[in-house]
Amino acid sequence: MLNDLISTLEKVAFFNTPAFGIVALVLVGASWCLVGAIAGKAPKLGYRMDAIYLVGGSVSAIFIGVLCIFTGVGQYSSNLALFLSAVAFFLGGAGCFFQGVAMSHAMQSGPNGIIWAIIQSAMIFPFIFSVLFYDVKLTIMRGAGIAMMLASLILFASAKDNSTKSSGVWKIWTFAALVVVGLEQIITSIPFYYEECKNVSSLFSIGCMMLGYVAMALIVICCKRGYISELKVVLRQKKFWIYNLALLPLAALIAVIFQVPGMRAMANNGLGGMSFPVLVGSCIAAFTLYSVIVLKEKFKALDLIALVSCVTGMVLLCI
């Protein structure tokens, strides 16, 4: 039934247009604000992010796995396509896990705004990769869009009070996160350039990504003493489960519905290298609005300029 529904939707012209890709990825990017909100609050309540990744990733992987078994999502794809998608998204999940942990370590001792800007600048990696290897054209408009989005990142960082609390150790964590995020974005975007992978189910791809989170979390468990005892304590707490369900399971659902189909639509129209810039740009714009409306932070002139630059950059990238 699920495959029939997906097949029917894919025949609708709109779901294969750049417009759908842009709208879908903007919605996904905006939803990432929830990740930032939870990541900022959960540690203050004594909930480790790697524990949330472990439990949330496991719940998501099991649920998606059951759906894959009962719907036979792999029957319309070749073994090569399934293998390529599985490896790419598994490594993507592992990279996202490392990014979260590394960024958390960096922000404990360094300037948070600058750290965020540096790591998010990894969006340039998949774009350059697509230009070099997949014939994505670097037009003047797209070049200007990339420049404006990078400028907005710098402005967002400059608009905040980022006082360094310790030595330059945060730079090591930040650089490590930057490299891993760049590689993760490149690897995750590769399947969308191959015809064989077009029929790979979103459920299958995101399920493999959740397994990547779980695998990295299990490695952490094996390396840290007392982890199991800590996990047993938080598993009894209701709020821990709320954070879990609101993070990876919800993110997985949104990715299945919007992210994978959106990235596929972008790649099919020669805009594959623009997917992550659109995701990152909309995430930044949405989080700025969240900080003003929900957190009641003052909206400074520099923030407004950065927001306008970010949105303008997204528009130029998609022309």
Coordinates of C-alpha atoms in Angstrom, one line a residue:
M1 CA 0.0 0.0 0.0
L2 CA 2.8 2.4 1.0
N3 CA 4.7 1.7 -2.2
D4 CA 1.5 2.2 -4.3
L5 CA 1.0 5.6 -2.6
I6 CA 4.6 6.7 -3.2
S7 CA 4.4 5.5 -6.8
T8 CA 1.2 7.5 -7.3
L9 CA 2.6 10.7 -5.8
E10 CA 5.8 10.4 -7.8
K11 CA 3.7 10.6 -11.0
V12 CA 2.3 13.9 -10.0
A13 CA 4.3 16.5 -11.8
F14 CA 4.6 19.0 -8.9
F15 CA 6.5 16.5 -6.7
N16 CA 9.3 16.4 -9.3
T17 CA 9.7 20.1 -9.7
P18 CA 12.3 22.5 -8.1
A19 CA 9.4 24.3 -6.4
F20 CA 8.5 21.2 -4.4
G21 CA 12.1 20.6 -3.6
I22 CA 12.6 24.1 -2.3
V23 CA 9.4 24.1 -0.2
A24 CA 10.1 20.6 1.2
L25 CA 13.7 21.4 2.2
V26 CA 12.7 24.8 3.7
L27 CA 10.2 23.0 5.9
V28 CA 12.9 20.4 6.9
G29 CA 15.4 23.2 7.7
A30 CA 12.9 25.0 9.8
S31 CA 12.1 21.8 11.8
W32 CA 15.8 21.5 12.7
C33 CA 15.2 24.4 15.2
L34 CA 13.7 21.7 17.5
V35 CA 17.1 20.0 17.6
G36 CA 18.7 23.2 18.7
A37 CA 16.1 23.8 21.4
I38 CA 16.4 20.3 22.8
A39 CA 20.2 20.3 22.6
G40 CA 20.3 23.5 24.5
K41 CA 18.0 22.4 27.3
A42 CA 18.4 18.7 27.7
P43 CA 22.0 18.8 29.0
K44 CA 21.0 21.3 31.7
L45 CA 18.5 18.7 33.0
G46 CA 21.2 16.0 33.1
Y47 CA 20.3 14.3 29.8
R48 CA 23.3 13.4 27.7
M49 CA 22.8 14.0 24.0
D50 CA 24.4 10.7 23.1
A51 CA 21.9 8.9 25.3
I52 CA 19.1 10.7 23.5
Y53 CA 20.6 9.8 20.2
L54 CA 20.9 6.1 21.3
V55 CA 17.3 5.7 22.5
G56 CA 15.7 7.9 19.8
G57 CA 17.7 6.3 17.0
S58 CA 16.8 2.8 18.3
V59 CA 13.1 3.7 18.5
S60 CA 13.2 5.2 15.0
A61 CA 15.2 2.4 13.4
I62 CA 12.9 -0.3 14.9
F63 CA 9.7 1.4 13.8
I64 CA 11.0 2.1 10.3
G65 CA 12.4 -1.5 10.1
V66 CA 9.0 -2.9 10.8
L67 CA 7.4 -0.7 8.2
C68 CA 10.0 -1.7 5.6
I69 CA 9.4 -5.4 6.3
F70 CA 5.6 -5.2 6.0
T71 CA 5.6 -2.9 3.0
G72 CA 8.4 -4.4 1.1
V73 CA 10.0 -1.1 0.3
G74 CA 13.1 -2.7 -1.3
Q75 CA 11.3 -4.7 -4.0
Y76 CA 11.4 -1.8 -6.5
S77 CA 15.1 -1.2 -6.2
S78 CA 18.2 -3.1 -7.3
N79 CA 20.6 -4.5 -4.8
L80 CA 23.3 -2.1 -5.9
A81 CA 20.9 0.9 -5.3
L82 CA 19.9 -0.4 -1.9
F83 CA 23.6 -0.9 -0.9
L84 CA 24.7 2.5 -2.1
S85 CA 21.8 4.2 -0.3
A86 CA 22.3 2.1 2.9
V87 CA 26.1 3.0 3.1
A88 CA 25.6 6.6 2.3
F89 CA 22.8 7.2 4.9
F90 CA 24.4 5.0 7.6
L91 CA 27.6 7.1 7.3
G92 CA 25.4 10.2 7.3
G93 CA 23.8 9.2 10.6
A94 CA 27.2 8.4 12.1
G95 CA 28.5 11.8 10.9
C96 CA 25.5 13.7 12.4
F97 CA 26.1 12.0 15.7
F98 CA 29.7 13.0 15.8
Q99 CA 28.8 16.5 14.8
G100 CA 26.4 16.9 17.7
V101 CA 28.9 15.6 20.2
A102 CA 31.9 17.6 18.8
M103 CA 29.9 20.8 18.6
S104 CA 28.7 20.3 22.2
H105 CA 32.3 20.0 23.4
A106 CA 33.3 23.0 21.4
M107 CA 30.5 25.2 22.7
Q108 CA 31.4 24.4 26.3
S109 CA 34.6 26.4 26.0
G110 CA 34.4 28.5 22.9
P111 CA 32.4 31.3 21.2
N112 CA 29.1 29.6 20.3
G113 CA 28.1 31.9 17.5
I114 CA 31.4 31.6 15.7
I115 CA 31.4 27.8 16.2
W116 CA 27.9 27.5 14.7
A117 CA 28.9 29.6 11.7
I118 CA 32.0 27.7 11.0
I119 CA 30.3 24.3 11.2
Q120 CA 27.3 25.4 9.1
S121 CA 29.7 26.7 6.4
A122 CA 30.3 23.0 5.6
M123 CA 27.3 23.4 3.2
I124 CA 29.8 24.6 0.6
F125 CA 31.4 21.2 0.4
P126 CA 28.6 19.3 -1.3
F127 CA 28.1 22.3 -3.7
I128 CA 31.8 22.2 -4.8
F129 CA 31.6 18.4 -5.0
S130 CA 28.6 18.6 -7.3
V131 CA 30.3 21.2 -9.5
L132 CA 33.4 19.1 -9.8
F133 CA 31.9 15.6 -10.3
Y134 CA 28.2 15.9 -11.3
D135 CA 28.1 18.8 -13.8
V136 CA 26.2 21.2 -11.6
K137 CA 26.7 24.6 -13.1
L138 CA 28.3 27.4 -11.1
T139 CA 26.4 30.3 -12.5
I140 CA 26.9 33.9 -11.4
M141 CA 23.6 33.8 -9.6
R142 CA 24.4 30.7 -7.6
G143 CA 27.9 32.0 -6.8
A144 CA 26.3 35.2 -5.5
G145 CA 23.8 33.1 -3.5
I146 CA 26.6 31.1 -1.9
A147 CA 28.5 34.3 -1.1
M148 CA 25.4 35.9 0.5
M149 CA 24.7 32.8 2.6
L150 CA 28.3 32.7 3.9
A151 CA 28.1 36.4 4.6
S152 CA 24.9 35.8 6.6
L153 CA 26.6 33.2 8.7
I154 CA 29.4 35.6 9.5
L155 CA 26.9 38.3 10.4
F156 CA 24.9 36.0 12.6
A157 CA 28.1 35.1 14.5
S158 CA 29.2 38.7 14.7
A159 CA 25.8 39.8 16.1
K160 CA 26.2 37.7 19.3
D161 CA 28.3 38.1 22.4
N162 CA 30.7 35.2 22.0
S163 CA 33.3 35.3 24.8
T164 CA 35.9 32.5 24.9
K165 CA 36.0 30.8 28.2
S166 CA 39.2 28.8 27.8
S167 CA 42.1 27.9 25.6
G168 CA 41.9 27.1 21.9
V169 CA 40.8 23.5 22.4
W170 CA 37.4 24.4 21.0
K171 CA 39.0 25.1 17.6
I172 CA 40.0 21.4 17.4
W173 CA 36.5 20.2 18.1
T174 CA 35.1 22.8 15.7
F175 CA 37.4 21.9 12.9
A176 CA 36.7 18.2 13.4
A177 CA 32.9 18.8 13.3
L178 CA 33.4 21.0 10.1
V179 CA 35.3 18.2 8.3
V180 CA 32.9 15.5 9.4
V181 CA 29.8 17.5 8.5
G182 CA 31.2 18.4 5.1
L183 CA 32.0 14.7 4.3
E184 CA 28.6 13.6 5.7
Q185 CA 26.7 16.0 3.4
I186 CA 28.7 14.9 0.4
I187 CA 28.2 11.2 1.0
T188 CA 24.5 11.6 1.8
S189 CA 23.9 13.5 -1.5
I190 CA 25.7 11.0 -3.7
P191 CA 22.8 8.5 -4.2
F192 CA 20.5 11.3 -5.5
Y193 CA 22.7 11.6 -8.6
Y194 CA 22.2 8.0 -9.8
E195 CA 19.3 6.7 -11.8
E196 CA 19.4 3.3 -10.0
C197 CA 18.7 5.0 -6.6
K198 CA 15.7 6.9 -7.6
N199 CA 13.3 4.2 -6.5
V200 CA 14.9 3.6 -3.2
S201 CA 12.4 4.2 -0.5
S202 CA 12.7 7.2 1.8
L203 CA 11.9 4.9 4.7
F204 CA 14.8 2.6 3.9
S205 CA 17.3 5.5 3.6
I206 CA 16.3 7.2 6.8
G207 CA 16.2 3.9 8.6
C208 CA 19.8 3.4 7.7
M209 CA 20.6 6.9 8.9
M210 CA 19.0 6.1 12.3
L211 CA 21.2 2.9 12.5
G212 CA 24.2 5.2 12.0
Y213 CA 23.2 7.2 15.1
V214 CA 22.7 4.0 17.1
A215 CA 26.1 2.5 16.0
M216 CA 28.0 5.6 17.1
A217 CA 26.1 5.7 20.4
L218 CA 27.0 2.0 21.1
I219 CA 30.6 2.8 20.5
V220 CA 30.4 5.5 23.1
I221 CA 28.8 3.1 25.5
C222 CA 31.7 0.6 25.1
C223 CA 34.3 3.4 25.7
K224 CA 32.7 5.0 28.8
R225 CA 32.3 3.4 32.3
G226 CA 29.1 4.0 34.1
Y227 CA 27.2 4.8 31.0
I228 CA 24.7 1.9 31.4
S229 CA 23.9 3.0 35.0
E230 CA 23.3 6.6 33.9
L231 CA 21.1 5.3 31.1
K232 CA 19.0 3.2 33.4
V233 CA 18.2 6.2 35.6
V234 CA 17.1 8.6 32.8
L235 CA 15.0 5.9 31.1
R236 CA 12.6 6.1 34.1
Q237 CA 12.1 9.8 33.6
K238 CA 9.1 11.0 31.5
K239 CA 10.8 14.1 30.2
F240 CA 13.7 12.1 28.8
W241 CA 11.2 10.2 26.7
I242 CA 9.5 13.4 25.5
Y243 CA 12.9 14.7 24.3
N244 CA 13.6 11.4 22.6
L245 CA 10.3 11.3 20.7
A246 CA 10.6 15.0 19.8
L247 CA 14.1 14.6 18.4
L248 CA 15.1 11.6 16.2
P249 CA 11.7 9.9 15.7
L250 CA 10.1 13.2 14.6
A251 CA 13.1 14.1 12.6
A252 CA 13.0 10.7 10.8
L253 CA 9.3 11.2 10.0
I254 CA 9.9 14.7 8.6
A255 CA 12.9 13.4 6.6
V256 CA 10.9 10.5 5.1
I257 CA 8.1 12.8 4.1
F258 CA 10.0 15.9 3.0
Q259 CA 13.8 15.7 3.1
V260 CA 14.6 12.7 0.8
P261 CA 11.8 13.5 -1.7
G262 CA 12.9 17.1 -1.7
M263 CA 16.5 16.3 -2.3
R264 CA 15.5 13.9 -5.0
A265 CA 13.4 16.5 -6.8
M266 CA 16.3 19.0 -6.6
A267 CA 18.8 16.5 -8.0
N268 CA 16.5 15.5 -10.8
N269 CA 16.4 19.2 -11.9
G270 CA 20.1 19.7 -11.7
L271 CA 20.0 21.4 -8.3
G272 CA 21.4 18.7 -6.1
G273 CA 24.3 20.8 -4.9
M274 CA 21.8 23.4 -3.6
S275 CA 19.9 21.1 -1.2
F276 CA 22.1 21.6 1.8
P277 CA 22.5 25.4 1.3
V278 CA 18.7 25.6 1.3
L279 CA 18.4 23.4 4.4
V280 CA 21.0 25.4 6.3
G281 CA 19.7 28.8 5.2
S282 CA 16.1 28.0 6.2
C283 CA 17.3 26.6 9.5
I284 CA 19.2 29.8 10.3
A285 CA 16.3 32.0 9.3
A286 CA 13.8 29.9 11.3
F287 CA 16.0 29.8 14.4
T288 CA 16.4 33.6 14.3
L289 CA 12.6 33.9 14.4
Y290 CA 12.4 31.3 17.1
S291 CA 14.9 33.2 19.3
V292 CA 13.0 36.5 18.9
I293 CA 9.4 35.2 19.2
V294 CA 9.9 32.3 21.8
L295 CA 13.0 33.3 23.6
K296 CA 12.2 37.0 23.6
E297 CA 15.6 38.0 22.4
K298 CA 16.1 41.5 21.0
F299 CA 16.1 41.7 17.2
K300 CA 19.2 43.7 16.4
A301 CA 19.8 45.5 13.1
L302 CA 22.7 43.1 12.3
D303 CA 20.4 40.1 12.8
L304 CA 17.9 41.6 10.4
I305 CA 20.6 42.2 7.8
A306 CA 21.9 38.6 8.2
L307 CA 18.4 37.2 7.9
V308 CA 17.7 39.2 4.7
S309 CA 21.1 38.1 3.3
C310 CA 20.3 34.5 4.1
V311 CA 16.9 34.4 2.5
T312 CA 18.2 36.3 -0.6
G313 CA 21.0 33.8 -0.9
M314 CA 18.6 30.9 -0.9
V315 CA 16.6 32.5 -3.7
L316 CA 19.7 33.1 -5.8
L317 CA 20.9 29.6 -5.3
C318 CA 17.6 28.2 -6.7
I319 CA 17.4 30.4 -9.8

